[in-house]
Coordinates of C-alpha atoms in Angstrom, one line a residue:
F127 CA 119.8 130.9 42.4
F128 CA 117.6 132.9 40.6
F129 CA 115.7 136.3 41.3
Q130 CA 112.9 138.0 39.7
A131 CA 113.3 141.5 38.1
E132 CA 110.7 143.8 36.7
D133 CA 112.2 143.2 33.0
G134 CA 112.8 139.2 33.6
I135 CA 114.6 136.5 35.3
R136 CA 118.3 136.7 35.9
D137 CA 120.9 134.2 36.9
A138 CA 123.3 135.6 39.7
Q139 CA 126.4 134.7 37.7
E140 CA 125.3 134.5 34.0
S141 CA 121.5 135.1 32.3
R142 CA 122.1 131.7 30.3
G143 CA 119.3 132.9 28.1
L144 CA 116.9 134.1 30.9
G145 CA 117.9 137.6 30.8
D146 CA 116.5 141.0 29.5
V147 CA 115.9 139.5 26.0
Y148 CA 113.5 136.9 26.9
K149 CA 111.8 138.8 29.8
R150 CA 110.5 135.6 31.9
Q151 CA 106.9 136.0 33.2
Q152 CA 107.1 132.9 35.4
L153 CA 109.5 130.1 36.5
K154 CA 108.3 126.8 37.9
F155 CA 110.2 123.6 38.9
S156 CA 109.1 120.3 38.4
R157 CA 108.1 118.2 41.3
N158 CA 111.0 116.1 41.1
N159 CA 113.4 119.2 40.7
Q160 CA 115.0 117.8 37.6
F161 CA 113.4 120.7 35.3
L162 CA 112.8 124.5 35.4
F163 CA 110.1 125.6 33.1
S164 CA 109.9 129.2 31.9
A165 CA 107.1 131.3 30.3
G166 CA 107.8 134.5 29.0
R167 CA 106.4 137.8 27.8
D168 CA 108.1 137.2 24.4
R169 CA 105.6 134.4 23.9
Q170 CA 108.5 131.8 24.5
F171 CA 108.2 128.5 26.5
G172 CA 111.2 127.1 27.9
V173 CA 112.5 123.7 29.4
F174 CA 115.7 123.6 31.4
K175 CA 116.9 120.2 32.3
R176 CA 119.1 119.4 35.5
D177 CA 122.6 118.7 34.8
E178 CA 124.0 117.1 38.0
E179 CA 127.8 117.6 37.0
D180 CA 127.4 121.3 36.5
K181 CA 127.3 123.0 40.1
L182 CA 127.6 126.4 38.7
H183 CA 124.7 126.1 36.1
P184 CA 122.7 123.2 37.0
Y185 CA 120.0 123.7 34.6
K186 CA 120.3 123.8 30.8
L187 CA 117.9 124.6 28.1
T188 CA 116.8 121.7 26.1
F189 CA 113.5 123.0 24.6
A190 CA 112.1 126.4 23.4
D191 CA 108.9 127.0 21.6
Q192 CA 106.8 130.4 20.6
S193 CA 103.7 128.6 19.1
H194 CA 101.5 131.0 21.6
S195 CA 100.7 134.3 19.7
R196 CA 100.5 136.4 22.7
I197 CA 102.4 136.7 26.1
I198 CA 102.3 133.3 28.1
W199 CA 101.4 134.5 31.4
T200 CA 101.3 131.1 33.4
I201 CA 102.8 127.7 33.4
D202 CA 102.9 124.3 35.6
S203 CA 103.9 120.7 35.4
S204 CA 102.0 117.6 36.5
H205 CA 102.8 115.9 39.6
D206 CA 104.5 113.1 37.7
T207 CA 106.3 115.5 35.4
E208 CA 104.8 113.8 32.4
Y209 CA 102.9 116.9 30.9
V210 CA 103.3 120.7 30.9
I211 CA 100.5 123.3 30.7
T212 CA 100.7 126.8 29.5
G213 CA 98.3 129.7 29.5
S214 CA 98.3 132.8 27.3
R215 CA 96.9 136.1 26.6
D216 CA 96.1 134.7 23.2
K217 CA 93.0 132.9 25.1
T218 CA 94.5 129.3 24.6
I219 CA 95.9 126.8 26.9
K220 CA 98.3 124.1 25.6
I221 CA 99.3 120.8 27.0
W222 CA 102.8 119.5 26.2
K223 CA 104.1 116.0 26.6
L224 CA 107.7 115.9 28.1
D225 CA 110.3 113.5 27.2
Q226 CA 112.0 113.2 30.6
S227 CA 115.1 111.8 29.1
T228 CA 115.9 114.3 26.6
G229 CA 113.8 117.5 28.0
Q230 CA 111.9 117.9 24.7
C231 CA 108.3 118.6 24.5
T232 CA 105.6 117.6 22.0
L233 CA 102.2 119.6 21.7
V234 CA 99.4 117.4 23.0
V235 CA 96.4 119.7 22.7
T236 CA 95.5 123.5 22.3
Q237 CA 92.2 124.3 23.8
S238 CA 90.7 127.9 23.0
F239 CA 88.6 130.1 25.5
S240 CA 86.6 133.2 25.6
D241 CA 89.2 135.0 27.9
S242 CA 92.9 135.0 28.4
A243 CA 94.4 132.3 30.7
S244 CA 96.4 134.0 33.5
A245 CA 96.6 131.1 35.8
V246 CA 96.9 127.1 35.4
A247 CA 97.8 124.5 37.7
F248 CA 97.8 120.4 37.6
A249 CA 96.3 118.8 40.8
D250 CA 98.6 116.8 43.0
K251 CA 97.1 113.3 41.9
Q252 CA 95.2 112.0 38.9
L253 CA 91.5 111.3 39.0
S254 CA 90.3 107.8 39.5
N255 CA 90.0 107.2 35.7
G256 CA 93.4 108.4 34.9
S257 CA 92.8 111.7 33.8
Y258 CA 94.4 115.0 35.2
L259 CA 92.5 117.7 37.1
L260 CA 93.3 121.1 36.3
G261 CA 92.6 124.6 37.9
L262 CA 92.1 127.4 35.2
G263 CA 91.8 131.2 36.0
F264 CA 91.3 134.0 33.5
D265 CA 91.8 137.7 33.3
T266 CA 88.2 138.1 34.0
G267 CA 88.4 136.5 37.4
K268 CA 86.8 133.5 36.3
V269 CA 87.8 130.1 37.8
F270 CA 86.9 126.7 36.2
L271 CA 87.9 123.2 36.9
A272 CA 88.8 121.0 33.9
E273 CA 89.9 117.6 33.0
F274 CA 92.7 116.5 30.8
N275 CA 92.2 113.0 29.3
P276 CA 95.8 112.1 27.7
T277 CA 94.3 109.2 25.7
E278 CA 91.5 111.4 24.2
K279 CA 93.8 114.1 24.0
E280 CA 91.4 116.8 25.1
I281 CA 90.6 119.4 27.9
K282 CA 87.0 119.2 29.2
V283 CA 85.6 121.9 31.5
I284 CA 83.7 120.2 34.5
N285 CA 83.1 123.0 36.7
K286 CA 82.5 126.6 36.4
F287 CA 82.5 128.5 39.7
N288 CA 79.4 130.9 40.1
D289 CA 80.1 134.9 40.1
F290 CA 80.1 134.9 44.0
Q291 CA 82.6 132.5 44.2
Q292 CA 85.1 133.6 41.3
H293 CA 87.2 136.7 41.5
A294 CA 86.4 140.2 40.4
L295 CA 89.7 140.8 38.6
T296 CA 92.5 138.6 37.1
V297 CA 93.4 135.5 38.6
N298 CA 97.2 135.5 39.1
R299 CA 97.9 132.0 40.5
I300 CA 96.3 128.5 41.4
R301 CA 98.0 126.1 43.5
F302 CA 96.5 122.6 44.7
K303 CA 97.2 121.1 48.2
E304 CA 98.0 117.6 48.9
V305 CA 94.9 116.0 50.5
A306 CA 94.9 112.3 51.8
D307 CA 91.4 111.5 50.5
K308 CA 91.9 110.4 46.9
N309 CA 88.5 112.0 45.9
K310 CA 88.9 115.1 47.3
F311 CA 90.9 118.2 45.9
T312 CA 91.7 121.5 47.7
F313 CA 93.1 124.6 45.9
A314 CA 93.6 128.1 46.5
S315 CA 93.4 131.1 44.0
C316 CA 94.7 134.7 44.3
S317 CA 93.8 137.8 42.4
D318 CA 94.3 141.3 41.5
D319 CA 91.2 141.9 43.3
F320 CA 93.3 141.5 46.6
T321 CA 91.4 138.2 47.7
V322 CA 92.7 134.6 48.3
K323 CA 90.0 132.0 47.9
I324 CA 90.2 128.5 49.0
F325 CA 88.1 125.8 47.2
S326 CA 87.5 122.2 48.2
V327 CA 85.8 119.9 45.6
L328 CA 84.8 116.0 45.6
T329 CA 85.0 114.0 42.3

Protein backbone atom coordinates (compact mmCIF):
# COMPACT_ATOMS: atom_id res chain seq x y z
CA PHE A 1 0.00 0.00 0.00
CA PHE A 2 0.99 3.67 -0.31
CA PHE A 3 0.63 6.50 2.13
CA GLN A 4 1.06 10.22 1.53
CA ALA A 5 3.47 12.26 3.61
CA GLU A 6 4.22 15.98 3.71
CA ASP A 7 7.37 15.43 1.64
CA GLY A 8 6.14 12.75 -0.77
CA ILE A 9 4.57 9.34 -1.33
CA ARG A 10 6.23 6.27 0.13
CA ASP A 11 5.84 2.54 -0.20
CA ALA A 12 5.45 0.63 3.05
CA GLN A 13 8.42 -1.63 2.24
CA GLU A 14 10.58 0.29 -0.18
CA SER A 15 10.33 3.67 -1.89
CA ARG A 16 10.86 2.26 -5.40
CA GLY A 17 11.46 5.76 -6.73
CA LEU A 18 8.43 7.32 -5.05
CA GLY A 19 10.10 8.65 -1.92
CA ASP A 20 11.77 11.81 -0.67
CA VAL A 21 13.69 12.56 -3.88
CA TYR A 22 10.67 12.89 -6.13
CA LYS A 23 8.14 14.35 -3.69
CA ARG A 24 4.92 13.09 -5.24
CA GLN A 25 2.16 15.68 -5.50
CA GLN A 26 -0.63 13.33 -6.60
CA LEU A 27 -1.15 9.64 -7.36
CA LYS A 28 -3.91 8.30 -9.59
CA PHE A 29 -4.84 4.73 -10.52
CA SER A 30 -6.20 3.97 -13.97
CA ARG A 31 -9.81 2.78 -14.21
CA ASN A 32 -8.64 -0.75 -15.04
CA ASN A 33 -6.14 -0.76 -12.13
CA GLN A 34 -3.30 -1.73 -14.47
CA PHE A 35 -1.47 1.58 -14.12
CA LEU A 36 -0.50 4.04 -11.41
CA PHE A 37 0.25 7.61 -12.49
CA SER A 38 2.25 10.09 -10.43
CA ALA A 39 2.71 13.85 -10.57
CA GLY A 40 5.56 15.45 -8.70
CA ARG A 41 6.91 18.67 -7.27
CA ASP A 42 10.11 17.88 -9.15
CA ARG A 43 8.15 18.42 -12.42
CA GLN A 44 8.24 14.68 -13.11
CA PHE A 45 5.32 12.71 -14.49
CA GLY A 46 5.61 8.95 -13.95
CA VAL A 47 3.80 5.84 -15.17
CA PHE A 48 3.90 2.58 -13.21
CA LYS A 49 2.62 -0.61 -14.86
CA ARG A 50 1.18 -3.48 -12.87
CA ASP A 51 3.20 -6.69 -12.67
CA GLU A 52 0.82 -9.49 -11.67
CA GLU A 53 3.70 -11.81 -10.74
CA ASP A 54 5.30 -9.47 -8.19
CA LYS A 55 3.03 -9.44 -5.14
CA LEU A 56 5.37 -7.33 -3.00
CA HIS A 57 5.94 -4.50 -5.52
CA PRO A 58 3.18 -4.89 -8.11
CA TYR A 59 3.73 -1.57 -9.90
CA LYS A 60 6.96 -0.96 -11.87
CA LEU A 61 8.12 2.34 -13.34
CA THR A 62 7.82 2.25 -17.16
CA PHE A 63 7.91 5.92 -18.10
CA ALA A 64 9.10 9.24 -16.65
CA ASP A 65 9.07 12.73 -18.16
CA GLN A 66 10.00 16.25 -17.03
CA SER A 67 8.76 18.36 -19.92
CA HIS A 68 6.70 20.59 -17.61
CA SER A 69 8.81 23.54 -16.44
CA ARG A 70 7.14 23.91 -13.01
CA ILE A 71 5.43 21.70 -10.41
CA ILE A 72 2.86 19.25 -11.79
CA TRP A 73 -0.15 19.81 -9.55
CA THR A 74 -2.60 17.30 -10.98
CA ILE A 75 -3.01 14.17 -13.11
CA ASP A 76 -5.77 11.91 -14.42
CA SER A 77 -6.39 9.21 -17.02
CA SER A 78 -9.30 8.67 -19.40
CA HIS A 79 -12.00 6.09 -18.69
CA ASP A 80 -10.53 3.77 -21.36
CA THR A 81 -6.93 4.36 -20.17
CA GLU A 82 -5.97 5.56 -23.64
CA TYR A 83 -4.89 9.03 -22.52
CA VAL A 84 -3.30 10.76 -19.53
CA ILE A 85 -3.64 14.45 -18.69
CA THR A 86 -1.27 16.56 -16.56
CA GLY A 87 -1.71 20.10 -15.26
CA SER A 88 1.10 22.30 -14.02
CA ARG A 89 2.08 25.54 -12.35
CA ASP A 90 3.74 26.44 -15.67
CA LYS A 91 0.21 27.31 -16.93
CA THR A 92 0.06 24.41 -19.38
CA ILE A 93 -2.01 21.26 -19.66
CA LYS A 94 -0.56 18.29 -21.52
CA ILE A 95 -2.32 15.21 -22.86
CA TRP A 96 -0.38 12.00 -23.44
CA LYS A 97 -1.17 8.85 -25.43
CA LEU A 98 -0.52 5.74 -23.33
CA ASP A 99 0.71 2.52 -24.90
CA GLN A 100 -0.96 0.02 -22.59
CA SER A 101 1.28 -2.84 -23.69
CA THR A 102 4.55 -1.11 -22.73
CA GLY A 103 3.50 1.63 -20.31
CA GLN A 104 5.21 4.27 -22.46
CA CYS A 105 3.63 7.67 -23.18
CA THR A 106 3.77 9.97 -26.19
CA LEU A 107 2.92 13.67 -25.92
CA VAL A 108 -0.14 14.53 -28.03
CA VAL A 109 -0.87 18.17 -27.24
CA THR A 110 0.24 21.03 -24.99
CA GLN A 111 -2.27 23.81 -24.28
CA SER A 112 -1.34 27.07 -22.56
CA PHE A 113 -3.66 29.02 -20.23
CA SER A 114 -3.47 32.33 -18.41
CA ASP A 115 -3.49 30.63 -14.97
CA SER A 116 -1.81 27.63 -13.35
CA ALA A 117 -3.71 24.36 -13.82
CA SER A 118 -4.40 22.92 -10.37
CA ALA A 119 -7.06 20.25 -11.14
CA VAL A 120 -7.79 18.17 -14.23
CA ALA A 121 -10.19 15.29 -14.86
CA PHE A 122 -11.52 13.17 -17.71
CA ALA A 123 -15.26 12.51 -17.83
CA ASP A 124 -16.47 8.92 -17.33
CA LYS A 125 -17.52 8.58 -20.98
CA GLN A 126 -16.84 10.13 -24.38
CA LEU A 127 -18.94 12.70 -26.18
CA SER A 128 -21.17 11.60 -29.08
CA ASN A 129 -18.55 12.83 -31.58
CA GLY A 130 -15.84 10.64 -30.04
CA SER A 131 -14.07 13.47 -28.22
CA TYR A 132 -13.20 13.41 -24.52
CA LEU A 133 -14.80 15.86 -22.07
CA LEU A 134 -12.40 17.46 -19.58
CA GLY A 135 -12.92 19.32 -16.32
CA LEU A 136 -10.22 21.94 -15.71
CA GLY A 137 -9.58 23.89 -12.50
CA PHE A 138 -7.09 26.69 -11.88
CA ASP A 139 -5.27 28.43 -9.03
CA THR A 140 -7.53 31.48 -9.51
CA GLY A 141 -10.66 29.42 -8.77
CA LYS A 142 -11.77 29.25 -12.39
CA VAL A 143 -13.53 26.10 -13.63
CA PHE A 144 -13.69 25.24 -17.34
CA LEU A 145 -15.15 22.45 -19.40
CA ALA A 146 -13.04 21.51 -22.41
CA GLU A 147 -13.13 19.03 -25.26
CA PHE A 148 -10.14 16.97 -26.37
CA ASN A 149 -10.34 15.75 -29.95
CA PRO A 150 -7.78 12.94 -30.55
CA THR A 151 -8.03 13.29 -34.32
CA GLU A 152 -7.40 17.03 -34.42
CA LYS A 153 -5.04 16.81 -31.41
CA GLU A 154 -6.36 19.92 -29.71
CA ILE A 155 -7.98 21.01 -26.44
CA LYS A 156 -10.92 23.36 -26.96
CA VAL A 157 -12.61 25.19 -24.07
CA ILE A 158 -16.38 24.85 -24.49
CA ASN A 159 -17.68 26.34 -21.24
CA LYS A 160 -16.30 28.88 -18.77
CA PHE A 161 -18.46 29.06 -15.66
CA ASN A 162 -19.29 32.54 -14.40
CA ASP A 163 -17.81 34.17 -11.29
CA PHE A 164 -20.73 33.16 -9.09
CA GLN A 165 -20.39 29.51 -10.07
CA GLN A 166 -16.60 29.38 -9.80
CA HIS A 167 -14.42 29.22 -6.69
CA ALA A 168 -12.75 32.10 -4.87
CA LEU A 169 -9.44 30.27 -4.35
CA THR A 170 -7.41 27.43 -5.87
CA VAL A 171 -9.38 24.46 -7.21
CA ASN A 172 -7.86 21.32 -5.68
CA ARG A 173 -9.76 18.46 -7.32
CA ILE A 174 -12.37 17.79 -9.98
CA ARG A 175 -14.16 14.45 -10.29
CA PHE A 176 -16.89 13.26 -12.63
CA LYS A 177 -19.73 10.95 -11.61
CA GLU A 178 -21.07 8.15 -13.79
CA VAL A 179 -24.48 9.09 -15.20
CA ALA A 180 -26.73 6.82 -17.26
CA ASP A 181 -27.83 9.61 -19.61
CA LYS A 182 -25.21 9.68 -22.40
CA ASN A 183 -25.73 13.43 -22.94
CA LYS A 184 -25.52 14.42 -19.27
CA PHE A 185 -22.32 14.96 -17.29
CA THR A 186 -22.07 15.62 -13.55
CA PHE A 187 -18.90 16.61 -11.71
CA ALA A 188 -17.80 18.09 -8.40
CA SER A 189 -14.98 20.49 -7.58
CA CYS A 190 -13.38 21.35 -4.26
CA SER A 191 -11.27 24.35 -3.39
CA ASP A 192 -9.09 26.11 -0.82
CA ASP A 193 -12.11 28.38 -0.27
CA PHE A 194 -13.63 25.50 1.77
CA THR A 195 -16.43 24.83 -0.69
CA VAL A 196 -17.48 21.88 -2.81
CA LYS A 197 -19.52 22.67 -5.90
CA ILE A 198 -21.52 20.22 -8.01
CA PHE A 199 -22.14 20.91 -11.68
CA SER A 200 -24.49 19.18 -14.08
CA VAL A 201 -24.29 19.91 -17.81
CA LEU A 202 -25.98 18.68 -20.96
CA THR A 203 -24.02 18.28 -24.18
